[in-house]
Short mmCIF file of C-alpha atoms in Angstrom, two decimals:
data_model
loop_
_atom_site.label_atom_id
_atom_site.label_comp_id
_atom_site.label_asym_id
_atom_site.label_seq_id
_atom_site.Cartn_x
_atom_site.Cartn_y
_atom_site.Cartn_z
CA UNK A 1 2.64 -1.00 24.03
CA UNK A 2 1.30 -1.74 20.31
CA UNK A 3 2.86 -1.70 17.83
CA UNK A 4 2.97 -3.12 13.52
CA UNK A 5 4.94 -5.53 12.20
CA UNK A 6 5.31 -5.82 8.48
CA UNK A 7 7.13 -8.36 6.04
CA UNK A 8 10.85 -6.58 6.26
CA UNK A 9 10.71 -6.72 9.90
CA UNK A 10 9.73 -10.11 10.83
CA UNK A 11 13.08 -11.26 11.18
CA UNK A 12 13.61 -9.00 14.13
CA UNK A 13 10.67 -10.22 15.99
CA UNK A 14 10.65 -13.90 15.59
CA UNK A 15 9.25 -15.28 18.69
CA UNK A 16 6.36 -12.84 19.10
CA UNK A 17 5.30 -13.99 15.83
CA UNK A 18 5.46 -17.67 16.80
CA UNK A 19 3.63 -16.59 20.16
CA UNK A 20 1.31 -14.68 18.29
CA UNK A 21 0.68 -18.22 16.34
CA UNK A 22 0.78 -20.75 19.66
CA UNK A 23 -1.98 -18.11 20.58
CA UNK A 24 -4.48 -17.94 17.56
CA UNK A 25 -4.10 -21.34 17.92
CA UNK A 26 -5.37 -21.45 21.36
CA UNK A 27 -8.35 -19.27 20.69
CA UNK A 28 -9.50 -20.30 16.78
CA UNK A 29 -8.99 -24.68 17.31
CA UNK A 30 -8.61 -25.49 20.90
CA UNK A 31 -11.29 -23.06 22.96
CA UNK A 32 -13.79 -22.40 19.35
CA UNK A 33 -12.80 -25.51 17.70
CA UNK A 34 -12.72 -23.63 14.44
CA UNK A 35 -11.21 -25.41 10.89
CA UNK A 36 -8.26 -24.08 10.63
CA UNK A 37 -5.03 -25.25 9.61
CA UNK A 38 -2.50 -26.26 12.44
CA UNK A 39 1.42 -27.44 12.42
CA UNK A 40 1.96 -28.28 15.81
CA UNK A 41 1.50 -25.96 18.26
CA UNK A 42 0.79 -22.89 15.23
CA UNK A 43 -2.41 -21.73 13.45
CA UNK A 44 -1.60 -20.76 10.28
CA UNK A 45 -2.87 -20.30 6.41
CA UNK A 46 -2.23 -19.43 3.75
CA UNK A 47 -2.74 -15.62 4.10
CA UNK A 48 0.17 -15.81 6.81
CA UNK A 49 2.27 -16.27 3.38
CA UNK A 50 1.26 -13.38 1.44
CA UNK A 51 3.11 -10.66 4.00
CA UNK A 52 0.36 -9.09 5.99
CA UNK A 53 1.54 -7.42 8.85
CA UNK A 54 0.27 -7.76 11.81
CA UNK A 55 -0.53 -5.65 15.30
CA UNK A 56 1.24 -6.59 18.15
CA UNK A 57 0.34 -5.81 21.57
CA UNK A 58 3.01 -6.82 24.20
CA UNK A 59 4.65 -5.41 26.93
CA UNK A 60 7.77 -2.44 26.72
CA UNK A 61 10.35 -5.50 27.03
CA UNK A 62 8.43 -7.17 23.57
CA UNK A 63 8.46 -9.63 25.64
CA UNK A 64 5.23 -10.71 26.46
CA UNK A 65 2.34 -10.96 24.23
CA UNK A 66 -0.98 -9.35 24.84
CA UNK A 67 -3.12 -9.32 21.65
CA UNK A 68 -2.71 -9.83 17.83
CA UNK A 69 -4.19 -9.10 14.49
CA UNK A 70 -3.57 -9.33 10.72
CA UNK A 71 -4.03 -6.94 8.16
CA UNK A 72 -4.07 -7.67 4.66
CA UNK A 73 -4.71 -4.98 1.98
CA UNK A 74 -7.83 -5.69 -0.07
CA UNK A 75 -6.20 -5.16 -3.54
CA UNK A 76 -4.64 -8.96 -2.83
CA UNK A 77 -6.58 -12.37 -2.09
CA UNK A 78 -8.66 -12.09 1.31
CA UNK A 79 -10.69 -14.33 3.75
CA UNK A 80 -13.16 -11.59 2.48
CA UNK A 81 -13.27 -12.74 -0.90
CA UNK A 82 -12.15 -16.30 -1.00
CA UNK A 83 -13.69 -17.45 1.68
CA UNK A 84 -16.62 -15.30 3.04
CA UNK A 85 -17.94 -13.48 -0.27
CA UNK A 86 -22.05 -14.43 1.06
CA UNK A 87 -21.31 -11.55 3.42
CA UNK A 88 -22.45 -8.69 1.68
CA UNK A 89 -23.92 -7.97 -0.86
CA UNK A 90 -22.39 -8.88 -4.63
CA UNK A 91 -23.26 -4.74 -5.61
CA UNK A 92 -20.45 -3.74 -3.01
CA UNK A 93 -16.80 -3.50 -4.27
CA UNK A 94 -14.49 -3.34 -1.18
CA UNK A 95 -11.23 -4.21 -3.24
CA UNK A 96 -9.42 -0.78 -3.35
CA UNK A 97 -5.18 0.15 -2.11
CA UNK A 98 -7.32 2.25 1.34
CA UNK A 99 -9.97 -0.53 2.23
CA UNK A 100 -7.64 -3.07 4.45
CA UNK A 101 -9.01 -6.66 6.05
CA UNK A 102 -8.16 -7.32 9.32
CA UNK A 103 -8.56 -10.78 11.42
CA UNK A 104 -7.44 -13.14 13.62
CA UNK A 105 -8.13 -10.37 16.59
CA UNK A 106 -7.27 -11.93 20.00
CA UNK A 107 -6.38 -11.42 23.13
CA UNK A 108 -4.83 -13.48 26.31
CA UNK A 109 -6.43 -12.25 28.59
CA UNK A 110 -4.62 -14.51 31.00
CA UNK A 111 -1.40 -12.77 30.88
CA UNK A 112 -4.01 -9.66 30.65
CA UNK A 113 -4.88 -10.42 33.87
CA UNK A 114 -1.74 -11.36 35.14
CA UNK A 115 -0.05 -8.04 34.30
CA UNK A 116 -2.60 -5.63 34.56
CA UNK A 117 -5.24 -6.82 36.33
CA UNK A 118 -6.96 -3.82 36.37
CA UNK A 119 -8.33 -4.27 32.56
CA UNK A 120 -11.16 -6.53 31.75
CA UNK A 121 -11.36 -8.92 29.19
CA UNK A 122 -14.14 -6.61 27.50
CA UNK A 123 -11.97 -3.92 28.03
CA UNK A 124 -8.59 -5.27 26.46
CA UNK A 125 -10.50 -5.86 23.38
CA UNK A 126 -11.67 -2.09 23.30
CA UNK A 127 -8.07 -1.21 23.54
CA UNK A 128 -7.07 -3.53 20.44
CA UNK A 129 -9.87 -1.73 17.98
CA UNK A 130 -8.42 1.70 19.68
CA UNK A 131 -4.75 0.71 18.54
CA UNK A 132 -5.63 -0.85 15.24
CA UNK A 133 -7.66 2.87 14.52
CA UNK A 134 -5.19 4.96 15.45
CA UNK A 135 -2.24 1.98 13.13
CA UNK A 136 -4.52 2.27 10.39
CA UNK A 137 -5.20 6.36 10.49
CA UNK A 138 -1.10 6.55 10.45
CA UNK A 139 -0.88 4.13 7.79
CA UNK A 140 -2.71 6.00 5.42
CA UNK A 141 -6.07 2.81 5.79
CA UNK A 142 -9.62 4.64 5.39
CA UNK A 143 -11.28 1.57 5.42
CA UNK A 144 -11.43 -1.90 7.40
CA UNK A 145 -13.08 -4.64 6.74
CA UNK A 146 -13.61 -7.48 8.91
CA UNK A 147 -15.64 -10.73 9.30
CA UNK A 148 -17.26 -10.61 12.90
CA UNK A 149 -20.31 -13.02 15.20
CA UNK A 150 -22.68 -10.91 16.15
CA UNK A 151 -21.43 -10.42 19.55
CA UNK A 152 -18.30 -8.71 18.36
CA UNK A 153 -20.81 -6.27 17.04
CA UNK A 154 -21.09 -5.01 21.59
CA UNK A 155 -17.24 -4.70 21.65
CA UNK A 156 -17.26 -2.34 18.78
CA UNK A 157 -19.82 -0.21 20.27
CA UNK A 158 -18.55 -0.23 23.67
CA UNK A 159 -14.71 1.21 21.92
CA UNK A 160 -17.43 4.19 20.17
CA UNK A 161 -16.44 2.18 16.91
CA UNK A 162 -18.44 3.12 13.86
CA UNK A 163 -18.66 -0.13 13.14
CA UNK A 164 -21.47 -0.51 9.52
CA UNK A 165 -22.69 -3.93 8.77
CA UNK A 166 -23.27 -4.86 5.08
CA UNK A 167 -24.22 -7.49 5.14
CA UNK A 168 -24.68 -10.82 7.55
CA UNK A 169 -24.37 -14.95 6.41
CA UNK A 170 -25.02 -18.51 7.62
CA UNK A 171 -23.11 -21.98 6.48
CA UNK A 172 -19.77 -20.98 8.34
CA UNK A 173 -20.12 -22.54 12.12
CA UNK A 174 -22.27 -22.45 15.23
CA UNK A 175 -23.08 -19.07 14.70
CA UNK A 176 -23.81 -16.35 12.02
CA UNK A 177 -20.64 -14.59 10.50
CA UNK A 178 -21.22 -10.57 9.37
CA UNK A 179 -19.55 -8.00 7.17
CA UNK A 180 -18.75 -4.60 8.56
CA UNK A 181 -16.97 -1.46 7.63
CA UNK A 182 -14.73 0.39 10.38
CA UNK A 183 -14.79 4.01 9.26
CA UNK A 184 -10.56 5.42 10.19
CA UNK A 185 -10.54 9.06 10.27
CA UNK A 186 -9.54 11.58 12.94
CA UNK A 187 -12.71 12.21 13.90
CA UNK A 188 -13.95 8.46 14.66
CA UNK A 189 -10.12 7.98 16.64
CA UNK A 190 -11.44 10.89 18.85
CA UNK A 191 -14.72 9.53 19.51
CA UNK A 192 -12.70 5.93 20.57
CA UNK A 193 -10.53 7.86 22.79
CA UNK A 194 -13.28 9.96 24.98
CA UNK A 195 -15.43 6.59 25.09
CA UNK A 196 -12.48 4.14 26.27
CA UNK A 197 -10.52 6.75 28.08
CA UNK A 198 -7.39 6.07 26.37
CA UNK A 199 -5.43 7.71 23.47
CA UNK A 200 -1.69 7.18 21.94
CA UNK A 201 -1.75 3.64 21.85
CA UNK A 202 -0.11 3.05 19.48
CA UNK A 203 3.89 3.38 19.10
CA UNK A 204 4.50 4.21 15.01
CA UNK A 205 8.65 2.34 15.74
CA UNK A 206 7.89 0.60 18.58
CA UNK A 207 10.07 2.51 20.74
CA UNK A 208 9.75 2.52 24.49
CA UNK A 209 7.59 5.18 25.72
CA UNK A 210 7.33 6.65 29.53
CA UNK A 211 5.21 4.16 31.81
CA UNK A 212 1.57 5.49 32.67
CA UNK A 213 -0.32 4.91 36.19
CA UNK A 214 -2.45 1.52 35.78
CA UNK A 215 -6.01 2.20 36.28
CA UNK A 216 -6.98 5.07 33.99
CA UNK A 217 -9.13 2.74 32.53
CA UNK A 218 -12.79 3.61 32.50
CA UNK A 219 -14.28 0.36 34.59
CA UNK A 220 -16.32 -1.78 33.91
CA UNK A 221 -19.77 -2.68 34.67
CA UNK A 222 -19.74 -6.90 34.56
CA UNK A 223 -17.20 -9.19 34.72
CA UNK A 224 -15.96 -11.67 32.33
CA UNK A 225 -14.83 -14.68 33.23
CA UNK A 226 -13.76 -15.87 29.21
CA UNK A 227 -9.91 -17.01 28.84
CA UNK A 228 -9.49 -15.25 25.08
CA UNK A 229 -11.40 -12.62 23.17
CA UNK A 230 -11.37 -13.01 19.58
CA UNK A 231 -12.95 -11.94 16.54
CA UNK A 232 -14.53 -14.34 13.82
CA UNK A 233 -12.10 -14.32 11.18
#
């Protein structure tokens, strides 16, 4: 299931949040070798102190974490404006209550393969994007903004997500970092559902739902062997 954890519910999901920080450390520091803050086996930065919302993907018992993403309102401090400001034009204002930033999106492909072997990593990322869109629509978010490396564009395309690139800059690592806007609307979500063959991934209250049959995902045309997939920020 996919559900949102807000600051008022951190105490109820402390174990999952700790798993999320460990997953982020494995992905962003150990595998990608990003220069991110690490404390022990956690990857956690100052933006995690701002009471963000976290979109988590877990099993129905909420005992296994498959993926996560952090959401922050653009009206406050964001990685986009504090670190990646060069990735979009100066004449564009991205500060608005209905514009939110998504960062640290990643999946644990090993856990997914163990429990859902029919889902390949790139398809799992598409499911994360669809759940994010469903969550945003339910929460009154009109636009999602994200920084990402160029290869992620094909994941957005695969998911049917309408990503509009508004800028790109070098100097942040081995690859350029792009800035894109993801429109959130009922039309967008329906397009993504048709493209992926999935629907109703996001559970507003995190309630357990009836088990859906396995094997409903549209098969991928290629096999991916990487352990984790991630976005740029």
